[in-house]
Short mmCIF file of C-alpha atoms and ligand atoms in Angstrom, two decimals:
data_model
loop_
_atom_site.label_atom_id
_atom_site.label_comp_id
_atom_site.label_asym_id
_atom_site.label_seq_id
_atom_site.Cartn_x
_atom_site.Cartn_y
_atom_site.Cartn_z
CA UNK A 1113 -29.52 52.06 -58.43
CA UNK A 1114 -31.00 54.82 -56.13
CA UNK A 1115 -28.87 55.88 -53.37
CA UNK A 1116 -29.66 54.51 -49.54
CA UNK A 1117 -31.85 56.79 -47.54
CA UNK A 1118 -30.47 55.12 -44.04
CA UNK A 1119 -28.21 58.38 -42.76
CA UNK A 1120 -26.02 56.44 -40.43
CA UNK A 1121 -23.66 55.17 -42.80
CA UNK A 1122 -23.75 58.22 -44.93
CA UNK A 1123 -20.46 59.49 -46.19
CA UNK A 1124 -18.67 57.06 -43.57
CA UNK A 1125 -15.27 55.10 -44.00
CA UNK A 1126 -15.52 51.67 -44.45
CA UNK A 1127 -12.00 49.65 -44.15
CA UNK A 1128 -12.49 46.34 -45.50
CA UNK A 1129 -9.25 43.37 -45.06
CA UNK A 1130 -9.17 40.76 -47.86
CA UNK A 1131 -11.98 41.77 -50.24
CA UNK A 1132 -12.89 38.18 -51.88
CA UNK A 1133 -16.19 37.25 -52.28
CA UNK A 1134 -17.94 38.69 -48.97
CA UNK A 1135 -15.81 41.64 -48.91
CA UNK A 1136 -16.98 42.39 -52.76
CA UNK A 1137 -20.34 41.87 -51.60
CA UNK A 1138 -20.22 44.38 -48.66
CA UNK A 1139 -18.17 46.58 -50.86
CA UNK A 1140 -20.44 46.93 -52.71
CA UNK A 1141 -23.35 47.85 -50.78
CA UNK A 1142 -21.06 50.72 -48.79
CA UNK A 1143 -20.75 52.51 -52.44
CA UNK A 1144 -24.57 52.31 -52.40
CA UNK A 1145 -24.45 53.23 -48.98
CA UNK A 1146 -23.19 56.49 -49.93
CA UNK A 1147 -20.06 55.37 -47.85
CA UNK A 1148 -16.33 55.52 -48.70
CA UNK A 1149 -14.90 52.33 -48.92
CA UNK A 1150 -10.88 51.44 -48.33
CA UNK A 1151 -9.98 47.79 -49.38
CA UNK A 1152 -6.90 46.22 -48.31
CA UNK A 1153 -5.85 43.04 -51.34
CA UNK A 1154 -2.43 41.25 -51.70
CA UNK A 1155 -3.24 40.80 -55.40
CA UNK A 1156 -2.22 43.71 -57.88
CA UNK A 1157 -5.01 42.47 -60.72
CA UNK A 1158 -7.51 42.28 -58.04
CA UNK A 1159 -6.30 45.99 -57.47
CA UNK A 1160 -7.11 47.38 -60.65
CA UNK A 1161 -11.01 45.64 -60.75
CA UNK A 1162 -11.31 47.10 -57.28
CA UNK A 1163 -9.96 50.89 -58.21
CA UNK A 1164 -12.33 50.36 -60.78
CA UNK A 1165 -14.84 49.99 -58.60
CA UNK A 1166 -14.60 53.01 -56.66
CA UNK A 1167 -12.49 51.56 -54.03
CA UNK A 1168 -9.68 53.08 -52.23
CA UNK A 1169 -7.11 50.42 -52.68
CA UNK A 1170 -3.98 48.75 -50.51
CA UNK A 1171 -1.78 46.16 -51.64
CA UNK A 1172 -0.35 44.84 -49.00
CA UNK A 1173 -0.60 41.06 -47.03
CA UNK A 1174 -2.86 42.11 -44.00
CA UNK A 1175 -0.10 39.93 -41.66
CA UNK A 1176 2.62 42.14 -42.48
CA UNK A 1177 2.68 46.02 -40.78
CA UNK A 1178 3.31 47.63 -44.31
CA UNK A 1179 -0.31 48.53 -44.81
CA UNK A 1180 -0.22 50.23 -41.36
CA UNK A 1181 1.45 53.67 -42.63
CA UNK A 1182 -1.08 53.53 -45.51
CA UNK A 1183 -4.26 53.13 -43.82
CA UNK A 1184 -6.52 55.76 -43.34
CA UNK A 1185 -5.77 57.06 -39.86
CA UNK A 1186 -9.28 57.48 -39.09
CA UNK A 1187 -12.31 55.21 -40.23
CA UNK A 1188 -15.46 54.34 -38.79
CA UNK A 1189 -16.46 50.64 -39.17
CA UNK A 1190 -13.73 47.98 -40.11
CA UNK A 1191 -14.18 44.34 -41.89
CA UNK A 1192 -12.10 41.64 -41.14
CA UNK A 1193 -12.75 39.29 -44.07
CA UNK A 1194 -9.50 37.57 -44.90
CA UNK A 1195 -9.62 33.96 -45.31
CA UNK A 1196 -7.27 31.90 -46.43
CA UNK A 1197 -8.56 29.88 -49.75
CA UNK A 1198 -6.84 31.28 -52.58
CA UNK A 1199 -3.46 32.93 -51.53
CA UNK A 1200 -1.54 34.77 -54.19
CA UNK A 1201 1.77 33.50 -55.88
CA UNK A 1202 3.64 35.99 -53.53
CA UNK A 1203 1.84 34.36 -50.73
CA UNK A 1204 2.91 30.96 -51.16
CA UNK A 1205 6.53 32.36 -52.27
CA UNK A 1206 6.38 34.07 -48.67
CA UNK A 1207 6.24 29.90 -47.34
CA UNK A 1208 8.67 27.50 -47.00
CA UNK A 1209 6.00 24.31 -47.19
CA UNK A 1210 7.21 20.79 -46.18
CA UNK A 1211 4.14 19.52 -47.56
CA UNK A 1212 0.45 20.74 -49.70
CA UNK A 1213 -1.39 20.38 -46.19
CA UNK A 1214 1.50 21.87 -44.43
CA UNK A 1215 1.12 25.17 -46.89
CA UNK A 1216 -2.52 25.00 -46.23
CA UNK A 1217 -1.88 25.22 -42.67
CA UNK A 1218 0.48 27.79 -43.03
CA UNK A 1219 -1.27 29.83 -45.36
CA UNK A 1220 -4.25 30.13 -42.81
CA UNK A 1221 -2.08 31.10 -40.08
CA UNK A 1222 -0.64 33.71 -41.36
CA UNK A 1223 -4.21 34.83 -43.20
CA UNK A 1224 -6.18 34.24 -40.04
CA UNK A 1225 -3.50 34.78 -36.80
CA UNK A 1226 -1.02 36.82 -38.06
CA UNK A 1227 -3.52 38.96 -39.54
CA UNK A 1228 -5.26 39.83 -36.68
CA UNK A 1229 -2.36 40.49 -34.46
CA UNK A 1230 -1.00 42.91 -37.48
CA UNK A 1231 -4.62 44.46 -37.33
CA UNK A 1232 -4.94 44.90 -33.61
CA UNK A 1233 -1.11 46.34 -33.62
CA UNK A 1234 -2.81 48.60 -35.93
CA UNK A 1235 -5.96 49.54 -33.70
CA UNK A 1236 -3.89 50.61 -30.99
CA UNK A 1237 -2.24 53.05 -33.14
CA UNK A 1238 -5.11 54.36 -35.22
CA UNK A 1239 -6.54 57.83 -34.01
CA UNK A 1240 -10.54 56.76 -34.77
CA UNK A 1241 -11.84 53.53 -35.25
CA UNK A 1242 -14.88 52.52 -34.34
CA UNK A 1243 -16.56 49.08 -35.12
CA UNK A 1244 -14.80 46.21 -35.97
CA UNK A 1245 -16.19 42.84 -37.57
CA UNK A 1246 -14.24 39.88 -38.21
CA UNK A 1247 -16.17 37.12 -39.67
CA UNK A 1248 -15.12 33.69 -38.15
CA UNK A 1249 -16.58 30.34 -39.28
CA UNK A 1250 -19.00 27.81 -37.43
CA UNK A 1251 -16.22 25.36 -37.84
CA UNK A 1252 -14.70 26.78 -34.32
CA UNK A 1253 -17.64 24.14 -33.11
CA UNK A 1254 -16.82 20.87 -32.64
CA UNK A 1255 -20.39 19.71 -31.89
CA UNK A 1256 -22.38 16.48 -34.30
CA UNK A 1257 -24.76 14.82 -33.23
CA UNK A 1258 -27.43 17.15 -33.97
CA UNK A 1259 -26.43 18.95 -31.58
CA UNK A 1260 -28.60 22.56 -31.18
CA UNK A 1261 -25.32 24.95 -30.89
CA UNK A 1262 -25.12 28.31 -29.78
CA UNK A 1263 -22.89 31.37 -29.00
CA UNK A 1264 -21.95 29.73 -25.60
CA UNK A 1265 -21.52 26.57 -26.80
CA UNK A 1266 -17.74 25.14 -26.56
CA UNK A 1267 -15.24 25.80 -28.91
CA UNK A 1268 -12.35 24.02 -30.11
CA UNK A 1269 -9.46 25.46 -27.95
CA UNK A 1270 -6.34 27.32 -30.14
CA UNK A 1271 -4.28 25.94 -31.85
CA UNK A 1272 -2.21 26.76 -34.70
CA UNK A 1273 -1.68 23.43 -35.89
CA UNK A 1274 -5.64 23.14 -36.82
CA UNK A 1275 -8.04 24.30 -39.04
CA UNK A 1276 -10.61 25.03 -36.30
CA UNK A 1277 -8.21 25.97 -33.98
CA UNK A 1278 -6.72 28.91 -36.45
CA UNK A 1279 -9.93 30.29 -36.28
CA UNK A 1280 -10.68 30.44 -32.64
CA UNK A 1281 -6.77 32.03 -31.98
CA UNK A 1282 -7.82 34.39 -34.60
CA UNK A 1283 -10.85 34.86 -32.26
CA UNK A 1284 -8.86 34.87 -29.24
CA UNK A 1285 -6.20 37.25 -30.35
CA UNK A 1286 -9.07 39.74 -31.08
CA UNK A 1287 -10.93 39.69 -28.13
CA UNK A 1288 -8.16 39.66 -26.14
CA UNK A 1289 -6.05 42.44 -27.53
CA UNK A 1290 -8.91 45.20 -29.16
CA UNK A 1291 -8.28 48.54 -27.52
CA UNK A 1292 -11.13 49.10 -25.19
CA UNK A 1293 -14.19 51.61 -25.90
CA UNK A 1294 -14.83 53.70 -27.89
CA UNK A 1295 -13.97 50.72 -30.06
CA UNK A 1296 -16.02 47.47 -29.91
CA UNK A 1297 -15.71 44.31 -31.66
CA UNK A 1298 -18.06 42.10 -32.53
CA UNK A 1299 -17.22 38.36 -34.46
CA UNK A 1300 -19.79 37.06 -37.00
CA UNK A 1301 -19.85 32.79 -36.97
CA UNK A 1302 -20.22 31.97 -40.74
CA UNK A 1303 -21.76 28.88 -41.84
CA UNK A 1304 -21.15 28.19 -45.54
CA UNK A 1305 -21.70 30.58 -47.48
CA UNK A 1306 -23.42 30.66 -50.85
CA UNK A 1307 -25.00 32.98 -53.36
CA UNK A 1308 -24.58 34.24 -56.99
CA UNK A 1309 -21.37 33.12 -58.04
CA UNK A 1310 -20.42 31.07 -55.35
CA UNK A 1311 -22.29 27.66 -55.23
CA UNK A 1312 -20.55 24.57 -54.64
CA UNK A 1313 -23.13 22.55 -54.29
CA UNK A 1314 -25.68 23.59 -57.16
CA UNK A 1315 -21.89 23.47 -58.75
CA UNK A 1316 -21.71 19.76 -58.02
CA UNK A 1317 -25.17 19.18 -59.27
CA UNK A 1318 -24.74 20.33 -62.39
CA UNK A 1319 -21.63 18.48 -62.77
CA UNK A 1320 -23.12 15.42 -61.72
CA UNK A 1321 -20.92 14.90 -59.16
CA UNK A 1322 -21.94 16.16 -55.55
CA UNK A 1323 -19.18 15.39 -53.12
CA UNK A 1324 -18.44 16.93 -49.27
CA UNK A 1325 -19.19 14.17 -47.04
CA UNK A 1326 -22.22 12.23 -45.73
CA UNK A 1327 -25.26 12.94 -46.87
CA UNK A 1328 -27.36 12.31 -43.85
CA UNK A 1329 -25.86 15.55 -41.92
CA UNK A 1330 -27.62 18.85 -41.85
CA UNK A 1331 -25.71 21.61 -44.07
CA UNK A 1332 -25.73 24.72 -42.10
CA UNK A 1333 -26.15 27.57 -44.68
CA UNK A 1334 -26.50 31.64 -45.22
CA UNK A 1335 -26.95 33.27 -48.29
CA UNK A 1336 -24.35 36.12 -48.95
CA UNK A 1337 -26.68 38.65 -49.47
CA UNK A 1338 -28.20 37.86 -45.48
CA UNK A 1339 -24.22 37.39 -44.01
CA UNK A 1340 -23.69 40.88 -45.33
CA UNK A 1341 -26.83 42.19 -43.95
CA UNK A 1342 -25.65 40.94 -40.59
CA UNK A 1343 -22.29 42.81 -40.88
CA UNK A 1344 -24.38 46.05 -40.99
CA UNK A 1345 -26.19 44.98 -38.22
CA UNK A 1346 -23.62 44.78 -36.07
CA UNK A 1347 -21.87 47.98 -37.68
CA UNK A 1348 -25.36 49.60 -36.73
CA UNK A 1349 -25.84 48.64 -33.63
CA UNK A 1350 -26.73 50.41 -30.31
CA UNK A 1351 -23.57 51.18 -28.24
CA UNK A 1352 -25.11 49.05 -25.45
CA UNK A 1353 -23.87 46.09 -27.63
CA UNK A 1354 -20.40 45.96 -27.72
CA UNK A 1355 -17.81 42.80 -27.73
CA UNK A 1356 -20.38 40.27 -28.59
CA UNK A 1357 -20.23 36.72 -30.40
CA UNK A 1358 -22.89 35.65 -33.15
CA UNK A 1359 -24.12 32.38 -35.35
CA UNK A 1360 -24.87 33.72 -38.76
CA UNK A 1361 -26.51 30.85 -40.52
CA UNK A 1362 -30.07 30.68 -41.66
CA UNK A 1363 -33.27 29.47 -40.02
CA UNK A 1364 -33.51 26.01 -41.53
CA UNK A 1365 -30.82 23.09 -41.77
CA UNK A 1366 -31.67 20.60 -43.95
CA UNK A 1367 -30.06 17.01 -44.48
CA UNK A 1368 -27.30 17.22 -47.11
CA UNK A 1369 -29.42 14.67 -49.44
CA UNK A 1370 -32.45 16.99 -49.47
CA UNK A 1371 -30.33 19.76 -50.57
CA UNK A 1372 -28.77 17.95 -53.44
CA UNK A 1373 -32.22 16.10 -54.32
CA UNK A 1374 -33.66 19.31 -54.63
CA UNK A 1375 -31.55 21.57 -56.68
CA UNK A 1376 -31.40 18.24 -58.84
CA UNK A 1377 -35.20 18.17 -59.16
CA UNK A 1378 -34.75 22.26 -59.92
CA UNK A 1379 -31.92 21.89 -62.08
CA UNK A 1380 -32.72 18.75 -64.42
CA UNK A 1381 -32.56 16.37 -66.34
CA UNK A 1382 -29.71 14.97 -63.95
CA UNK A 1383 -31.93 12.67 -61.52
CA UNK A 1384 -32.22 12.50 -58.06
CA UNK A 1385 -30.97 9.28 -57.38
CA UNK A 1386 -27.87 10.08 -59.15
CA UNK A 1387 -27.51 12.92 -56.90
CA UNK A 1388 -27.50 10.58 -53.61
CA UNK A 1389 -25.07 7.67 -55.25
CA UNK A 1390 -22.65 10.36 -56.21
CA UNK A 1391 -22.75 11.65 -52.73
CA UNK A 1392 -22.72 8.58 -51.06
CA UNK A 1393 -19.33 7.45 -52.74
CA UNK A 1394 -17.83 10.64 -52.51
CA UNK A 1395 -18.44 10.66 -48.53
CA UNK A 1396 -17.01 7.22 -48.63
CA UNK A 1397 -13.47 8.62 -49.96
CA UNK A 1398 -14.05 12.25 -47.89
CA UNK A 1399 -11.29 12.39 -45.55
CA UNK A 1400 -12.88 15.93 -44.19
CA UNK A 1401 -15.26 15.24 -40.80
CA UNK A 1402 -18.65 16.52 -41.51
CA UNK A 1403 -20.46 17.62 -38.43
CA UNK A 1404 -24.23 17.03 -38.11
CA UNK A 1405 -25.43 20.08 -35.85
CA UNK A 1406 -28.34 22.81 -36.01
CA UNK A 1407 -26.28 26.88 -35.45
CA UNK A 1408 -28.81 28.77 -33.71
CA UNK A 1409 -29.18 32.13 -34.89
CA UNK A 1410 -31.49 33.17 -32.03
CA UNK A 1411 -29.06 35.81 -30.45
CA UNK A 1412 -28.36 37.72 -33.50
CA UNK A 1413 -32.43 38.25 -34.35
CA UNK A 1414 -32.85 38.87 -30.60
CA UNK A 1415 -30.04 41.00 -29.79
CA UNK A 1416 -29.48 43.16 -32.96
CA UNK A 1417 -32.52 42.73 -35.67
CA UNK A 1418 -31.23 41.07 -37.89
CA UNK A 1419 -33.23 38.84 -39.63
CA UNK A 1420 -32.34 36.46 -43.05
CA UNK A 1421 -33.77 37.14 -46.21
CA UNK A 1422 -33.35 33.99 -47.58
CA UNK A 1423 -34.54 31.45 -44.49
CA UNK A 1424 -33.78 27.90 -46.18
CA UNK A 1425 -32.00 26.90 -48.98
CA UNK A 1426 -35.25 26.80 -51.09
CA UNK A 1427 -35.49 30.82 -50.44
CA UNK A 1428 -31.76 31.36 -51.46
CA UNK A 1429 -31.11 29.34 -54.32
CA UNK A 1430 -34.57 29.40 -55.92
CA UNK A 1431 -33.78 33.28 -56.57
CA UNK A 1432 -30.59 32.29 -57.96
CA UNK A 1433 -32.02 29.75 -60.38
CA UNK A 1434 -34.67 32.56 -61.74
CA UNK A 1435 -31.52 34.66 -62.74
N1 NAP B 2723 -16.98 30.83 -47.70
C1 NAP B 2723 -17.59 30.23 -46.68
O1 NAP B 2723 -18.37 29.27 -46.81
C2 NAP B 2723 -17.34 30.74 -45.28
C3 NAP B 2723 -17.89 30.03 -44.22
C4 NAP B 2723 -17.66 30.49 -42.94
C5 NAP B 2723 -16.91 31.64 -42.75
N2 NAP B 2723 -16.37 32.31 -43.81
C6 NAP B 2723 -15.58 33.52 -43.56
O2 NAP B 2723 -16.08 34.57 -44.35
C7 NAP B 2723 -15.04 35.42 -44.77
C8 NAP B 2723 -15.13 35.69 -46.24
O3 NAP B 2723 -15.09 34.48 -46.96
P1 NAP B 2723 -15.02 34.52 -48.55
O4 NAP B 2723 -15.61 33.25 -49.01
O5 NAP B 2723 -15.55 35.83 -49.04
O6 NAP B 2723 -13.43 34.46 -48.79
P2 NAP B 2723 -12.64 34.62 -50.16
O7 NAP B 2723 -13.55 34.80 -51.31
O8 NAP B 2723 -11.63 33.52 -50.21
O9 NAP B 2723 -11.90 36.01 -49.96
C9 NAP B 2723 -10.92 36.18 -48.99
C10 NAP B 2723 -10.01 37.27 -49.44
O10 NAP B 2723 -9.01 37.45 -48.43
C11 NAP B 2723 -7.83 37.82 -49.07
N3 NAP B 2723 -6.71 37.51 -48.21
C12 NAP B 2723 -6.41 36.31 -47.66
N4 NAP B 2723 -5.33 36.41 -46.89
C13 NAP B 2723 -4.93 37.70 -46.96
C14 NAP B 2723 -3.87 38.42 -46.39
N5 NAP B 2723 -2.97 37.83 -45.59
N6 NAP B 2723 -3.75 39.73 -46.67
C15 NAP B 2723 -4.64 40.34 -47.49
N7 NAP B 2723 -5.68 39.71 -48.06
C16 NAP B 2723 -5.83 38.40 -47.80
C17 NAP B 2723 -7.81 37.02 -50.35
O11 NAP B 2723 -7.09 37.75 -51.30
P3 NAP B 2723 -5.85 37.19 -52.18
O12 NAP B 2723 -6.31 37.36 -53.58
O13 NAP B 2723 -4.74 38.09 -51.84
O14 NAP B 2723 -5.61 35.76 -51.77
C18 NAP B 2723 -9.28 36.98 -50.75
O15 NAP B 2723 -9.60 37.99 -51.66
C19 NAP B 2723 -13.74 34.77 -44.34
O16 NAP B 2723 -13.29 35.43 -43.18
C20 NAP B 2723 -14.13 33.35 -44.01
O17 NAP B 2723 -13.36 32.84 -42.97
C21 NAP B 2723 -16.59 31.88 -45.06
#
């Protein structure tokens, strides 16, 4: 693959925390980038692939400060990428659960919270740093009801005792604590994310067994390939935007059932009908709320450019059945 033309990013430092399957994808493109790329893993195998790679590597657990004295004292865009879904053996050894959902909990804290007060301890220490992007998740929304939500919609308030509410403290502690300008922050609102090698639903399709909750409710979606683009976006934008808040989910919603009817109809011989049973039992024993909602992603086109590659579901996964 040709190098990238775009100068800006050009023999830049990239620090990237928790490189799973966004970070890997963003990784990725900095190489390409011409860029040099730092990742930060708790996971010695994961280590080795990355060195591998090309990667500058740190093993370290982003909530402890042991990875302070071996970052690079100077970089010029940082990712925030942690989350919390598959923690390492030393992880969980690092918990003292009193139950699975309790170590859940507690796993997320200390991936979501305690990271981000380790990394803005960090920040106000480092001699150069200049962007920083931690993505969030939609789920800091409580909104159903098809409910059109945006940037200033309301949030669930912080708490450490929540899913949600991990991820707005984690919010919170960032926008509250990030050393003023020259550094800026800017927090990127995931909705689910899917693309090669990570598809849960087309997963449950081809298992015959779609689960996740009603099927009625509109899945808000982004293909990896467009969240990434919207991390450069932000890493690339004018100075005049600085400390800002962003949905990063496609431009269509579509009901749950049409999802799973559809990659059914692509996938075959499994029928549709199957598809919408299986769901329909499954969301009878789902003890996860589902929240029926449309994420705007007006303010990121408007504000910074960016602009999704793959605009439905149809766009996203129909390139990833060709393959
Ligand atoms: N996936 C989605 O649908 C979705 C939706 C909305 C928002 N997001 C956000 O998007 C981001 C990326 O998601 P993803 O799906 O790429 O996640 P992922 O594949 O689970 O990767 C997360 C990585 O973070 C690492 N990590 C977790 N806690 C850490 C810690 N304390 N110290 C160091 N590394 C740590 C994990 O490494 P280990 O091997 O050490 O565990 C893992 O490699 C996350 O911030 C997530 O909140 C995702």
């Amino acid at each position: 693959m040709p190098r990238d033309t775009q100068p800006l990013f050009v023999q830049k430092h990239l620090l990237i925390l928790g490189c799973g399957y966004l970070g890997q994808y963003v990784a990725r493109e900095a190489l390409w980038r011409g860029m040099r790329v730092t990742a930060l893993t708790r996971n010695e195998t994961h280590a080795v692939a990355l060195r591998a790679q090309g990667l500058g590597v740190i093993v370290a657990d982003l909530a402890s400060e042991d990875w302070h004295a071996l970052a690079p004292r100077e970089v010029d865009y940082v990712l925030n990428c942690v989350s919390s879904g598959a923690a390492s053996a030393a992880a969980r050894a690092a918990l003292s659960p009193a139950s699975a959902s309790e170590d859940k909990l507690a796993a997320r804290r200390r991936s979501y919270v305690d990271g981000m007060r380790s990394l803005t301890r960090w920040l106000r220490d480092a001699e150069r740093v200049g962007t920083i992007v931690y993505t969030s998740s939609t789920s800091v929304y409580p909104q159903g009801g098809g409910a059109v939500v945006d940037e200033d919609s309301p949030t669930v308030p912080p708490d450490t005792n929540t899913r949600a509410g991990i991820l707005t403290a984690a919010e919170q502690r960032l926008q509250r604590d990030c050393p003023p300008a020259p550094k800026r922050w800017f927090i990127l609102r995931l909705a689910g994310l899917y693309g090669p090698g990570r598809s849960h639903l087309l997963d449950q399709v081809l298992k015959n067994a779609p689960s996740l909750g009603p099927v009625s409710q509109r899945l808000n979606l982004v293909h990896v390939e467009d969240a990434a683009a919207a991390i450069w976006a932000a890493f690339a934008a004018p100075a005049t935007f600085a400390n800002r808040v962003y949905n990063v989910a496609d431009d269509a919603p579509a009901p749950k059932c049409e999802v799973l009817t559809w990659l059914a109809e692509q996938v075959g011989p499994i029928s549709p009908d199957s598809a919408k049973t299986a769901t329909v039992s499954a969301a009878q024993r789902s003890s996860r709320q589902v929240l029926d909602r449309i994420i705007s992603n007006v303010r990121l086109k408007r504000e910074i450019g960016w602009q999704p590659r793959y605009p439905d579901y149809r766009a996203g996964y129909a390139k990833m059945l060709s393959h």
